[in-house]
Each structure stands twice: as structure tokens, then as C-alpha cells.
PDB file of N, CA, C and O in Angstrom:
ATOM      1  N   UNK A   1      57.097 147.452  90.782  1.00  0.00           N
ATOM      2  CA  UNK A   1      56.127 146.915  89.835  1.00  0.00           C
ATOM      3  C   UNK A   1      56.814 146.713  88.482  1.00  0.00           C
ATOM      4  O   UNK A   1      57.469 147.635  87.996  1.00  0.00           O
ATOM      5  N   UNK A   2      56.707 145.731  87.960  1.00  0.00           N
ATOM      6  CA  UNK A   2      57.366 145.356  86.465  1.00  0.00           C
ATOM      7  C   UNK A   2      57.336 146.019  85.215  1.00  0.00           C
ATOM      8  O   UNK A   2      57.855 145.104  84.575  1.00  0.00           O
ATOM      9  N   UNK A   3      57.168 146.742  84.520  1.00  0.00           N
ATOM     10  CA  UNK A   3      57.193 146.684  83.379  1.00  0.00           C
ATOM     11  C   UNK A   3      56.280 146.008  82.316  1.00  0.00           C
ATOM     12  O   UNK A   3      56.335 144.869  81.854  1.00  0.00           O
ATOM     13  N   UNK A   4      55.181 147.324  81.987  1.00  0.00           N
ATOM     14  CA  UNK A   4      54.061 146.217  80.972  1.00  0.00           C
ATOM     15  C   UNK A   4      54.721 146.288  79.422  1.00  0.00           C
ATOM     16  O   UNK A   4      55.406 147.170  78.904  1.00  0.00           O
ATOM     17  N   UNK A   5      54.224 144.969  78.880  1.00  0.00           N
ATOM     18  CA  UNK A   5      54.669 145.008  77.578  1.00  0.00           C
ATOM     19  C   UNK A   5      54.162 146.300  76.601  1.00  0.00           C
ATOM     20  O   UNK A   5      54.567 146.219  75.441  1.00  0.00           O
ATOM     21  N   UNK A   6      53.443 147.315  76.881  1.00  0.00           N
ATOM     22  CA  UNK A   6      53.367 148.119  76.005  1.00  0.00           C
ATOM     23  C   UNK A   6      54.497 149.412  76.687  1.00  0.00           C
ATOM     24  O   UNK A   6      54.931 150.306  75.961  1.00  0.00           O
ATOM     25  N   UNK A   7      54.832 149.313  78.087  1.00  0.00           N
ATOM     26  CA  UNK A   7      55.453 150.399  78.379  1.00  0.00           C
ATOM     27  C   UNK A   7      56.856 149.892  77.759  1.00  0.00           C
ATOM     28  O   UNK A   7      57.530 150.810  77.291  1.00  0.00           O
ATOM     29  N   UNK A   8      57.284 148.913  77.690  1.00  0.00           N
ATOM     30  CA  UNK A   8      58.516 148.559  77.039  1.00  0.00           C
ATOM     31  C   UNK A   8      58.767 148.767  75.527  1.00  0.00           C
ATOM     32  O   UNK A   8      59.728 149.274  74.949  1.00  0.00           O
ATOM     33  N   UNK A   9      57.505 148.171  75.008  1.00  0.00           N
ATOM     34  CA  UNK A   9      57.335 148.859  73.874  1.00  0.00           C
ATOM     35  C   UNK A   9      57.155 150.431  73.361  1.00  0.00           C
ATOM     36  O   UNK A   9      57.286 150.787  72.190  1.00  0.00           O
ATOM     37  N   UNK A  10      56.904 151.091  74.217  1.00  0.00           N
ATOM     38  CA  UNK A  10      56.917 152.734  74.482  1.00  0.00           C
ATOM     39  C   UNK A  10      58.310 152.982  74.356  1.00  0.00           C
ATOM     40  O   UNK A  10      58.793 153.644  73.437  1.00  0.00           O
ATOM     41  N   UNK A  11      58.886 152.514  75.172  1.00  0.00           N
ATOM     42  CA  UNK A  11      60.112 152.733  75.690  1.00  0.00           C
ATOM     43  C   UNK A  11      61.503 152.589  73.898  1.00  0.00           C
ATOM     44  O   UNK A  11      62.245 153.366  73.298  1.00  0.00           O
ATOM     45  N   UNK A  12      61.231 151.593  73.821  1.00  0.00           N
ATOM     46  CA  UNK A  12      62.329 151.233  72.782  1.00  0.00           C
ATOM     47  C   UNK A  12      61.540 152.009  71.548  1.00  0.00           C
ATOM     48  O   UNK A  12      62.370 152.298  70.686  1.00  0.00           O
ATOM     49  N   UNK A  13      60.513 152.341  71.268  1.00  0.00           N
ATOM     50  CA  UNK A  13      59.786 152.875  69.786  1.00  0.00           C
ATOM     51  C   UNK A  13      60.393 154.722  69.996  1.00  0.00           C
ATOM     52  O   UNK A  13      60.432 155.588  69.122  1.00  0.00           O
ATOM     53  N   UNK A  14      60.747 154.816  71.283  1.00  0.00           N
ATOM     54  CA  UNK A  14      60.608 156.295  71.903  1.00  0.00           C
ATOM     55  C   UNK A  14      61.841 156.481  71.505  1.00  0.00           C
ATOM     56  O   UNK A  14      61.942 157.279  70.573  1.00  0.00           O
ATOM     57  N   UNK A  15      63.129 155.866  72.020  1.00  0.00           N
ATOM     58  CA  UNK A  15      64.295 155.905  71.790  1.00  0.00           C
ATOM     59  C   UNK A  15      64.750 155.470  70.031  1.00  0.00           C
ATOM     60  O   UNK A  15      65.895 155.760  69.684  1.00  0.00           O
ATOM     61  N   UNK A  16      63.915 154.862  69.119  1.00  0.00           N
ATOM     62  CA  UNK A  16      64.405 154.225  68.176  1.00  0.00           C
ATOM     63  C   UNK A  16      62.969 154.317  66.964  1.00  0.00           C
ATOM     64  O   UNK A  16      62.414 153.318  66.509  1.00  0.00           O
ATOM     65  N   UNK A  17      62.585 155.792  66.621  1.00  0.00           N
ATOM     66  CA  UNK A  17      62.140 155.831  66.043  1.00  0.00           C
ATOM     67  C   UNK A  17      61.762 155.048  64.794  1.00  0.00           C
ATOM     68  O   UNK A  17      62.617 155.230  63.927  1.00  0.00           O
ATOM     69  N   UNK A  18      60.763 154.227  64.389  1.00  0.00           N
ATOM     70  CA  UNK A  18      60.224 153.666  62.912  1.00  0.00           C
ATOM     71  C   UNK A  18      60.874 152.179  63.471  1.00  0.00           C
ATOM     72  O   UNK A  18      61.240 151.366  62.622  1.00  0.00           O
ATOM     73  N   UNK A  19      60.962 151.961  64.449  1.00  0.00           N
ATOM     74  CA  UNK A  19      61.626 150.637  64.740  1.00  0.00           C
ATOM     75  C   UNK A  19      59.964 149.800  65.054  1.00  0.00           C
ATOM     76  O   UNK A  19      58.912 150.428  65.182  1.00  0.00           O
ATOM     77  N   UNK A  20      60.082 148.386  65.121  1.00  0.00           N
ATOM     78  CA  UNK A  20      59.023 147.431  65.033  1.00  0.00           C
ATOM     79  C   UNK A  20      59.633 146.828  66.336  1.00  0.00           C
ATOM     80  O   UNK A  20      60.845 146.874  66.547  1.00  0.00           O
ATOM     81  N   UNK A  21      58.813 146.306  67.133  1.00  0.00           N
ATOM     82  CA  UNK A  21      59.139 145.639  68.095  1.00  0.00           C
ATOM     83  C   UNK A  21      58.375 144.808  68.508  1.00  0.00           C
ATOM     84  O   UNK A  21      57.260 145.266  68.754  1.00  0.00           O
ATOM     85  N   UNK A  22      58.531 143.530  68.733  1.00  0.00           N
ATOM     86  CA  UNK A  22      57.949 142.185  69.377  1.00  0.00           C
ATOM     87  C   UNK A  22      58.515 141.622  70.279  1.00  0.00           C
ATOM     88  O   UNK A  22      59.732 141.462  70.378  1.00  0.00           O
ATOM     89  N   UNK A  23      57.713 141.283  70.993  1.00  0.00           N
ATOM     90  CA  UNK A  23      58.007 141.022  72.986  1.00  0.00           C
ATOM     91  C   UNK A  23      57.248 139.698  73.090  1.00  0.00           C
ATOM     92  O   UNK A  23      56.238 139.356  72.476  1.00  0.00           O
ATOM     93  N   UNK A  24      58.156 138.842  74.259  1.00  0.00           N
ATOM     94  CA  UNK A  24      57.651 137.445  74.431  1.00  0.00           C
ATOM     95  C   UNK A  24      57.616 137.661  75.902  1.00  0.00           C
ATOM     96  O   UNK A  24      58.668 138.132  76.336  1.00  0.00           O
ATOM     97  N   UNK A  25      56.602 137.422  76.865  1.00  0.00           N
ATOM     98  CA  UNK A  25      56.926 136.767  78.038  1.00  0.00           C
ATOM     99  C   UNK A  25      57.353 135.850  78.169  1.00  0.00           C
ATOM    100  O   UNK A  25      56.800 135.020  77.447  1.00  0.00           O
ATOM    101  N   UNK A  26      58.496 135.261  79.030  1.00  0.00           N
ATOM    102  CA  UNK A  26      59.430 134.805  79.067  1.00  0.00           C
ATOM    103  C   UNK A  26      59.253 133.474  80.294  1.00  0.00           C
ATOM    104  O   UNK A  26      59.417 132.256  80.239  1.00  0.00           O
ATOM    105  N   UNK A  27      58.952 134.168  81.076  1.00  0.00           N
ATOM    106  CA  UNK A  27      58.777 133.675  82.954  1.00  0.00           C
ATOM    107  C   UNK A  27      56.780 133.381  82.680  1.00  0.00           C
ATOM    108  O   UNK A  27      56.145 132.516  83.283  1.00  0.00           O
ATOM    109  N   UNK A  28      56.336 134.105  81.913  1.00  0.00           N
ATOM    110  CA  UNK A  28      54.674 134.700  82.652  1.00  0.00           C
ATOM    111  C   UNK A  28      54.215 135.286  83.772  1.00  0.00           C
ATOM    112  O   UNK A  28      53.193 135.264  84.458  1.00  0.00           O
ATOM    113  N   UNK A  29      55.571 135.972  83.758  1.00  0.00           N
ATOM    114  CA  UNK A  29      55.169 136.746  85.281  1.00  0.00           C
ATOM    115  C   UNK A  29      55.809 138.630  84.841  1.00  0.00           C
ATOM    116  O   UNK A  29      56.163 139.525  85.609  1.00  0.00           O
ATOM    117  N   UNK A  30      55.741 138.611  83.667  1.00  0.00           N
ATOM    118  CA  UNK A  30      55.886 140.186  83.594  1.00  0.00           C
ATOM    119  C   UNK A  30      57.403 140.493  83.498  1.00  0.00           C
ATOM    120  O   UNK A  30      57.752 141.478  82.848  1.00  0.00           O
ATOM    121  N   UNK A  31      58.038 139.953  83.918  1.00  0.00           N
ATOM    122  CA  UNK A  31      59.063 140.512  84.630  1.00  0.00           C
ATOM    123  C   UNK A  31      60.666 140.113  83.873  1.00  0.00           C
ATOM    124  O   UNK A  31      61.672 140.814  83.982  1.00  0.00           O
ATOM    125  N   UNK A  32      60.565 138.826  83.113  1.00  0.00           N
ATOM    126  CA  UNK A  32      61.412 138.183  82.240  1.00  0.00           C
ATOM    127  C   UNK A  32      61.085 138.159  80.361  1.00  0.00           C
ATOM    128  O   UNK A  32      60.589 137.227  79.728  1.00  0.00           O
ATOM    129  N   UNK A  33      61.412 139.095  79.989  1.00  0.00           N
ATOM    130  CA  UNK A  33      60.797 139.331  78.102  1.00  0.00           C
ATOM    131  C   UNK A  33      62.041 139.469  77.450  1.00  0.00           C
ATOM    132  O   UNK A  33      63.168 139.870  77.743  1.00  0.00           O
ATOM    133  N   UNK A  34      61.341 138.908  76.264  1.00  0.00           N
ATOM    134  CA  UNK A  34      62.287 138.600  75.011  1.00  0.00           C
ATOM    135  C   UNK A  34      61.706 139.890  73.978  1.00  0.00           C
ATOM    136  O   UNK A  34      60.599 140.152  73.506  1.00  0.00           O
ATOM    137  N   UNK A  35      63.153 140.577  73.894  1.00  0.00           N
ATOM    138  CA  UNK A  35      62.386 141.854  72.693  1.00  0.00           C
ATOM    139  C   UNK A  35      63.263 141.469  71.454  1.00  0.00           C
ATOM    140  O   UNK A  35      64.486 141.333  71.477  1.00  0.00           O
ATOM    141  N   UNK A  36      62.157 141.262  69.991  1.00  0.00           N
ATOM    142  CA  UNK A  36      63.134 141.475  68.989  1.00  0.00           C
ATOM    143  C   UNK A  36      62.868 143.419  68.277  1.00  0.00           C
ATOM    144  O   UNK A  36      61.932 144.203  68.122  1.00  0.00           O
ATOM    145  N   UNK A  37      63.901 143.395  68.124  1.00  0.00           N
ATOM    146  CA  UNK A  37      63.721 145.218  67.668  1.00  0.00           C
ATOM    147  C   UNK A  37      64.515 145.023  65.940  1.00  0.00           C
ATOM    148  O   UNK A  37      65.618 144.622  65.569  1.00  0.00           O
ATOM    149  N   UNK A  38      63.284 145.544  65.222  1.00  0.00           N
ATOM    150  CA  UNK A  38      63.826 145.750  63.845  1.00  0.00           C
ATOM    151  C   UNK A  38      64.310 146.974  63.898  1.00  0.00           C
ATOM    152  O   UNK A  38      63.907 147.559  64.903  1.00  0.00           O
ATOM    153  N   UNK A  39      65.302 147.871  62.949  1.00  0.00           N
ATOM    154  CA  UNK A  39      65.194 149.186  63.426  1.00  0.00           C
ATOM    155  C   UNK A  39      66.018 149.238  62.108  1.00  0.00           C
ATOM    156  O   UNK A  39      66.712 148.351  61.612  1.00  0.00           O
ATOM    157  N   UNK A  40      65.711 150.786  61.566  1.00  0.00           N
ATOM    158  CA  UNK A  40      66.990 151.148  60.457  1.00  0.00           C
ATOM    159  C   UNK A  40      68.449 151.663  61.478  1.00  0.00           C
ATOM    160  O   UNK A  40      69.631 151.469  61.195  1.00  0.00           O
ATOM    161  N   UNK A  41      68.034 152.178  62.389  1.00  0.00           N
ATOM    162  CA  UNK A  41      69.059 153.103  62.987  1.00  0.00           C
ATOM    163  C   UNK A  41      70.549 151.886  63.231  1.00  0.00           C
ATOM    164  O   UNK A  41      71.736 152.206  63.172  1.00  0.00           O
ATOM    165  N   UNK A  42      70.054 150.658  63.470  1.00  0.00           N
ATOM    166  CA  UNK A  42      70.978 149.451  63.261  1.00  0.00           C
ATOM    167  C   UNK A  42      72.328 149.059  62.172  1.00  0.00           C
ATOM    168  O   UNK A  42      73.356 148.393  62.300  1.00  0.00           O
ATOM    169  N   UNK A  43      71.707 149.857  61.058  1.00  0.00           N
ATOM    170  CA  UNK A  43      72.733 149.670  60.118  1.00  0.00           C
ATOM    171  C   UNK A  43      74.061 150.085  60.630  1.00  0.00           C
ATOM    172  O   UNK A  43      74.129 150.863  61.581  1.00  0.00           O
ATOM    173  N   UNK A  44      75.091 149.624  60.071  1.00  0.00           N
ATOM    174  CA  UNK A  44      76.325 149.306  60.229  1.00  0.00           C
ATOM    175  C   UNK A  44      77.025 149.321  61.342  1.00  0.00           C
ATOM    176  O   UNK A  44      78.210 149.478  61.639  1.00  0.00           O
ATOM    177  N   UNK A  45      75.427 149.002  62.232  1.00  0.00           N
ATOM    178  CA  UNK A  45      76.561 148.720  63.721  1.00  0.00           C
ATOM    179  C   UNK A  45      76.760 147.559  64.022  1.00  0.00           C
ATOM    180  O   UNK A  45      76.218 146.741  63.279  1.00  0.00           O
ATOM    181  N   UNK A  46      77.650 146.969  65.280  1.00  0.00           N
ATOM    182  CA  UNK A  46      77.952 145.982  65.483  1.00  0.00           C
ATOM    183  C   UNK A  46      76.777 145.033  66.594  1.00  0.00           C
ATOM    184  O   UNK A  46      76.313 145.370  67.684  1.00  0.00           O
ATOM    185  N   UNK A  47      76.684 144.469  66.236  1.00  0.00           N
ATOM    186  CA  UNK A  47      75.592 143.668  66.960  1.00  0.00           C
ATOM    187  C   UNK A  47      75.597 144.277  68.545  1.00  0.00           C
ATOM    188  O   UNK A  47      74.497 144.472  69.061  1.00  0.00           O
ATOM    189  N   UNK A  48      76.888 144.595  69.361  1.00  0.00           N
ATOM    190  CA  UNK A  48      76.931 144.865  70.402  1.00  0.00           C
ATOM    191  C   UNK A  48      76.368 146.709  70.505  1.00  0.00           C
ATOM    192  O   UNK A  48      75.887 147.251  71.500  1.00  0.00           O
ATOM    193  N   UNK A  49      76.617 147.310  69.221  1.00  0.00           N
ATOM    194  CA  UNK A  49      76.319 148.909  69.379  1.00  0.00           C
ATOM    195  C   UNK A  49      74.969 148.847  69.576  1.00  0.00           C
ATOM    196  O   UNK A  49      74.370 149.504  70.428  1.00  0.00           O
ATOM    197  N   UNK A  50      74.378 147.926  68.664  1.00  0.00           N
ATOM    198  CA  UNK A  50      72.632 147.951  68.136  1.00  0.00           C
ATOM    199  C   UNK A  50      72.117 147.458  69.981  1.00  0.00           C
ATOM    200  O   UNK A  50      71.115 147.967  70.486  1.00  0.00           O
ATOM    201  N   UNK A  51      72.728 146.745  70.518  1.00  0.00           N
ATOM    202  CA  UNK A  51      72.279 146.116  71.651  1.00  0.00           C
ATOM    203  C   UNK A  51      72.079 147.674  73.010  1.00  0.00           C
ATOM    204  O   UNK A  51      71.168 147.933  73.796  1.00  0.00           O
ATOM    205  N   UNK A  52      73.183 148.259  72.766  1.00  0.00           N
ATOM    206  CA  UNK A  52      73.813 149.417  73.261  1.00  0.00           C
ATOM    207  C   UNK A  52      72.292 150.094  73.148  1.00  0.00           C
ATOM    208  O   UNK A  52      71.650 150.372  74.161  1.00  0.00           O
ATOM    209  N   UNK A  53      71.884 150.284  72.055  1.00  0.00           N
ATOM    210  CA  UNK A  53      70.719 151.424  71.850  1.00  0.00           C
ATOM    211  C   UNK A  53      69.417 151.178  72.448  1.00  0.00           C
ATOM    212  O   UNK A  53      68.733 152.064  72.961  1.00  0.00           O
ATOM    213  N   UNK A  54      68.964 149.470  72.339  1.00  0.00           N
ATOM    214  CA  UNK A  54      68.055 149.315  72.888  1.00  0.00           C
ATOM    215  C   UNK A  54      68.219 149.194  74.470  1.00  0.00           C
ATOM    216  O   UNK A  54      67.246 149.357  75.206  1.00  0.00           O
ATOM    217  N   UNK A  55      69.301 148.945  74.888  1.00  0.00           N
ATOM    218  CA  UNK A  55      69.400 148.890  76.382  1.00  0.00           C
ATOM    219  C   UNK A  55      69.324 150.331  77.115  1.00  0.00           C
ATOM    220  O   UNK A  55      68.956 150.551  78.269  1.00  0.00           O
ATOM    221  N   UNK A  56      69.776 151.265  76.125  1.00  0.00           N
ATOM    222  CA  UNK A  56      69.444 152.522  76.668  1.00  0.00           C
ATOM    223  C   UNK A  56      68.211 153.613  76.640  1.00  0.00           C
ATOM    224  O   UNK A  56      68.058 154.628  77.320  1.00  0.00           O
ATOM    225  N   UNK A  57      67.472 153.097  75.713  1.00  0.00           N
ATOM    226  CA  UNK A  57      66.263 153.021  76.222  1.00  0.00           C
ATOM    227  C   UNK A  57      65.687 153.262  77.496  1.00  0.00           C
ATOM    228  O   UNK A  57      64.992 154.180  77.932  1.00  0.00           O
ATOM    229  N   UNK A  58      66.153 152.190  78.002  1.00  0.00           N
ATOM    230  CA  UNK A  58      65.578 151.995  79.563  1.00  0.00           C
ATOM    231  C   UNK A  58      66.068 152.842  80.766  1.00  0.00           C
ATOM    232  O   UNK A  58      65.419 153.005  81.799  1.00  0.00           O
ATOM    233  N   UNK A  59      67.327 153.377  80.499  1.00  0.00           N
ATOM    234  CA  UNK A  59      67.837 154.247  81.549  1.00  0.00           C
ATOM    235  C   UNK A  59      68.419 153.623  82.506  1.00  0.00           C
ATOM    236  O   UNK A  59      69.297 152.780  82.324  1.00  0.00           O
ATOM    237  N   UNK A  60      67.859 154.084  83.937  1.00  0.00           N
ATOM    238  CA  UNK A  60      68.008 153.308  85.078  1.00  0.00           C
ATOM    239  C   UNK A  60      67.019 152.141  85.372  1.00  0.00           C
ATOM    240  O   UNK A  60      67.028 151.282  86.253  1.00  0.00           O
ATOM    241  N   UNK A  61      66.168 152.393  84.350  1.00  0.00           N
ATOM    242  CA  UNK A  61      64.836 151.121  84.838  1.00  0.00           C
ATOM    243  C   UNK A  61      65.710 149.755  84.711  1.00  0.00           C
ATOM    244  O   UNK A  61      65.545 149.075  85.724  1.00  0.00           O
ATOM    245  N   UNK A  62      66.575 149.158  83.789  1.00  0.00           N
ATOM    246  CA  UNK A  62      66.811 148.237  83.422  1.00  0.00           C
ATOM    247  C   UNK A  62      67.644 147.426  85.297  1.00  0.00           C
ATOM    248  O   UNK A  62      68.126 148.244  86.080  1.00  0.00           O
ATOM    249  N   UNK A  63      67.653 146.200  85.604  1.00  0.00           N
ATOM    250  CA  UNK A  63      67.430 145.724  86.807  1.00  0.00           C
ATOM    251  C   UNK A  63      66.583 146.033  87.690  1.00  0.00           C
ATOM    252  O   UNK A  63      66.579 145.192  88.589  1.00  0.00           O
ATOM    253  N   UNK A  64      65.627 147.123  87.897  1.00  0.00           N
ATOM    254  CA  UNK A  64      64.796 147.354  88.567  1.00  0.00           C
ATOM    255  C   UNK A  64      63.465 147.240  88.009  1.00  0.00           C
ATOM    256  O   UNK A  64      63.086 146.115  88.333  1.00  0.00           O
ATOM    257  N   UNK A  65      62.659 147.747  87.416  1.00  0.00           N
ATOM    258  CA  UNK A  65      61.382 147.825  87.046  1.00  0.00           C
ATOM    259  C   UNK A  65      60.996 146.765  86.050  1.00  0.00           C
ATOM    260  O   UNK A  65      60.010 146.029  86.091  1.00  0.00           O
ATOM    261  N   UNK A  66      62.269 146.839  84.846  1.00  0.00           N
ATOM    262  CA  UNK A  66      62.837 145.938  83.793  1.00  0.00           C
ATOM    263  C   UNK A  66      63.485 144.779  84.172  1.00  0.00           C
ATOM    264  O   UNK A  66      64.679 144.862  83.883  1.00  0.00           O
ATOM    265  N   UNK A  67      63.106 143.409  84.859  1.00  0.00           N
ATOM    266  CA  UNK A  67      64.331 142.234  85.467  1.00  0.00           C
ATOM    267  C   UNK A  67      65.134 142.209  84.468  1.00  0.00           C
ATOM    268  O   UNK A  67      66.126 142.937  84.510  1.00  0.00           O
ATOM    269  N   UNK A  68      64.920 141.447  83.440  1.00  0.00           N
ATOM    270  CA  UNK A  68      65.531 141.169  82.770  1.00  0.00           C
ATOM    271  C   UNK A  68      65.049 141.074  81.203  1.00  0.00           C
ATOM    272  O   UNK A  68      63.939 140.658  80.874  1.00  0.00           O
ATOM    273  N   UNK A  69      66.206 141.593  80.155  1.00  0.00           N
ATOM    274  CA  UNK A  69      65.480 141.690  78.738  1.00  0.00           C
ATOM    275  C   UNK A  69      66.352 140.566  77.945  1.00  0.00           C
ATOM    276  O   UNK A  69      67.470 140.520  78.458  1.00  0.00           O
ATOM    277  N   UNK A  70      66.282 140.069  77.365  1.00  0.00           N
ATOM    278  CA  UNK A  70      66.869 139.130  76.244  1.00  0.00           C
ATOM    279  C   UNK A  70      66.569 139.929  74.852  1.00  0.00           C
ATOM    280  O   UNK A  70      65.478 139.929  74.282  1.00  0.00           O
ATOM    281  N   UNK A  71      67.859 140.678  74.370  1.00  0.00           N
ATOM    282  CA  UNK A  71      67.265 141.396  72.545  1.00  0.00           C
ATOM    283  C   UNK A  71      67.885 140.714  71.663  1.00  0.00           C
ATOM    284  O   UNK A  71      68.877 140.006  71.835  1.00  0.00           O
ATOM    285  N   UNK A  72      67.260 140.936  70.619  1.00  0.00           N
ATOM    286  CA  UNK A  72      67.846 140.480  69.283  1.00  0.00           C
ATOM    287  C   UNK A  72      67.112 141.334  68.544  1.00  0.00           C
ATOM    288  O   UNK A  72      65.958 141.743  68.418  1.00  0.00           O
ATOM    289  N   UNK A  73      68.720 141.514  67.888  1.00  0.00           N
ATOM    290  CA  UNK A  73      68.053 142.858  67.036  1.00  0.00           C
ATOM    291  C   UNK A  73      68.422 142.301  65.238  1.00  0.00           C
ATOM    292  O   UNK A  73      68.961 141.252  64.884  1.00  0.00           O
ATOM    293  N   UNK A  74      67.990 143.244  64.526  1.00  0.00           N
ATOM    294  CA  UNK A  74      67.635 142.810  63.339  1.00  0.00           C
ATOM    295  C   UNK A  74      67.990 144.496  62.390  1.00  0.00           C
ATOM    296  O   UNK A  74      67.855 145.618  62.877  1.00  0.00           O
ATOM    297  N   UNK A  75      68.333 144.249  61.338  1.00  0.00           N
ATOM    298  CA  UNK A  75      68.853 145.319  60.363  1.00  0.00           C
ATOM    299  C   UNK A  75      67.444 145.274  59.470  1.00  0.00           C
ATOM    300  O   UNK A  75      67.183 144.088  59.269  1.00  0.00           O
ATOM    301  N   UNK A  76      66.628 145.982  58.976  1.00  0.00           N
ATOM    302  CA  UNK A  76      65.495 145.657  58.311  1.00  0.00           C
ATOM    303  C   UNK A  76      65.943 145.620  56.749  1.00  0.00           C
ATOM    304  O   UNK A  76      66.750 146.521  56.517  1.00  0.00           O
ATOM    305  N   UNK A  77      65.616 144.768  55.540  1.00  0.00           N
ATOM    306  CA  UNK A  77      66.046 144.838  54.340  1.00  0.00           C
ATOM    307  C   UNK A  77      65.000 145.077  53.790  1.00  0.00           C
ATOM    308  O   UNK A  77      64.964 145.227  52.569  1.00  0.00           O
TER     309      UNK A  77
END
């Protein structure tokens, strides 16, 4: 079963405290979402570290429960 947009949103707010997050269905089928994640914890990492954090989040869910995520992340000013 896929992944609802609030459990994803659970998921990345859980791992990345005071972070903002907005989710697009992608497909309309649950299963393909676009997350943007604002977050302070982002600062001075490299676009690939910040990516690192939200992907871990997910654990093992990510290919299974999670198809697929598209992030973009954001440094908040």
C-alpha cells in the first residue's frame, strides 16, 4: 500500500524537526510525489547531504511503500 501524503509528511517533519514540507502528487495515484522540504538543519550542506537527510527519513520504506520521491530542498532565510 503506498504512502499517504500526511504519512510522508510525518515522516520527514519526524526526522527534520521545524522543517515545512509540501508534497505534489505526481502520477495521481499515490505512489509518485514531489516533496519540497524547507528545513534549518540544511544549512551548510551540500545539496546532496540535505537530500541524504530527507531520504533517510524513510528507512527501508523508500522503493517499497514510498515508489518514488522527487526533493528539493531549500535553506530557509
Amino acid at each position: 500500500m503506498p504512502m499517504s501524503a500526511a504519512a510522508i509528511e510525518d515522516a520527514i517533519l519526524a526526522a527534520l524537526p521545524g522543517a515545512t514540507v509540501e508534497l505534489t502528487d505526481l502520477a495521481g495515484d499515490d505512489d509518485h510525489w514531489a516533496a519540497t522540504v524547507t528545513a534549518p538543519q540544511f544549512a551548510g550542506l551540500s545539496r546532496v547531504a540535505q537530500h541524504k537527510l530527507v531520504y533517510a527519513a524513510f528507512g527501508g520504506r523508500m522503493g517499497g511503500e514510498l515508489h518514488a520521491l522527487q526533493v528539493t530542498t531549500v535553506v530557509p532565510t
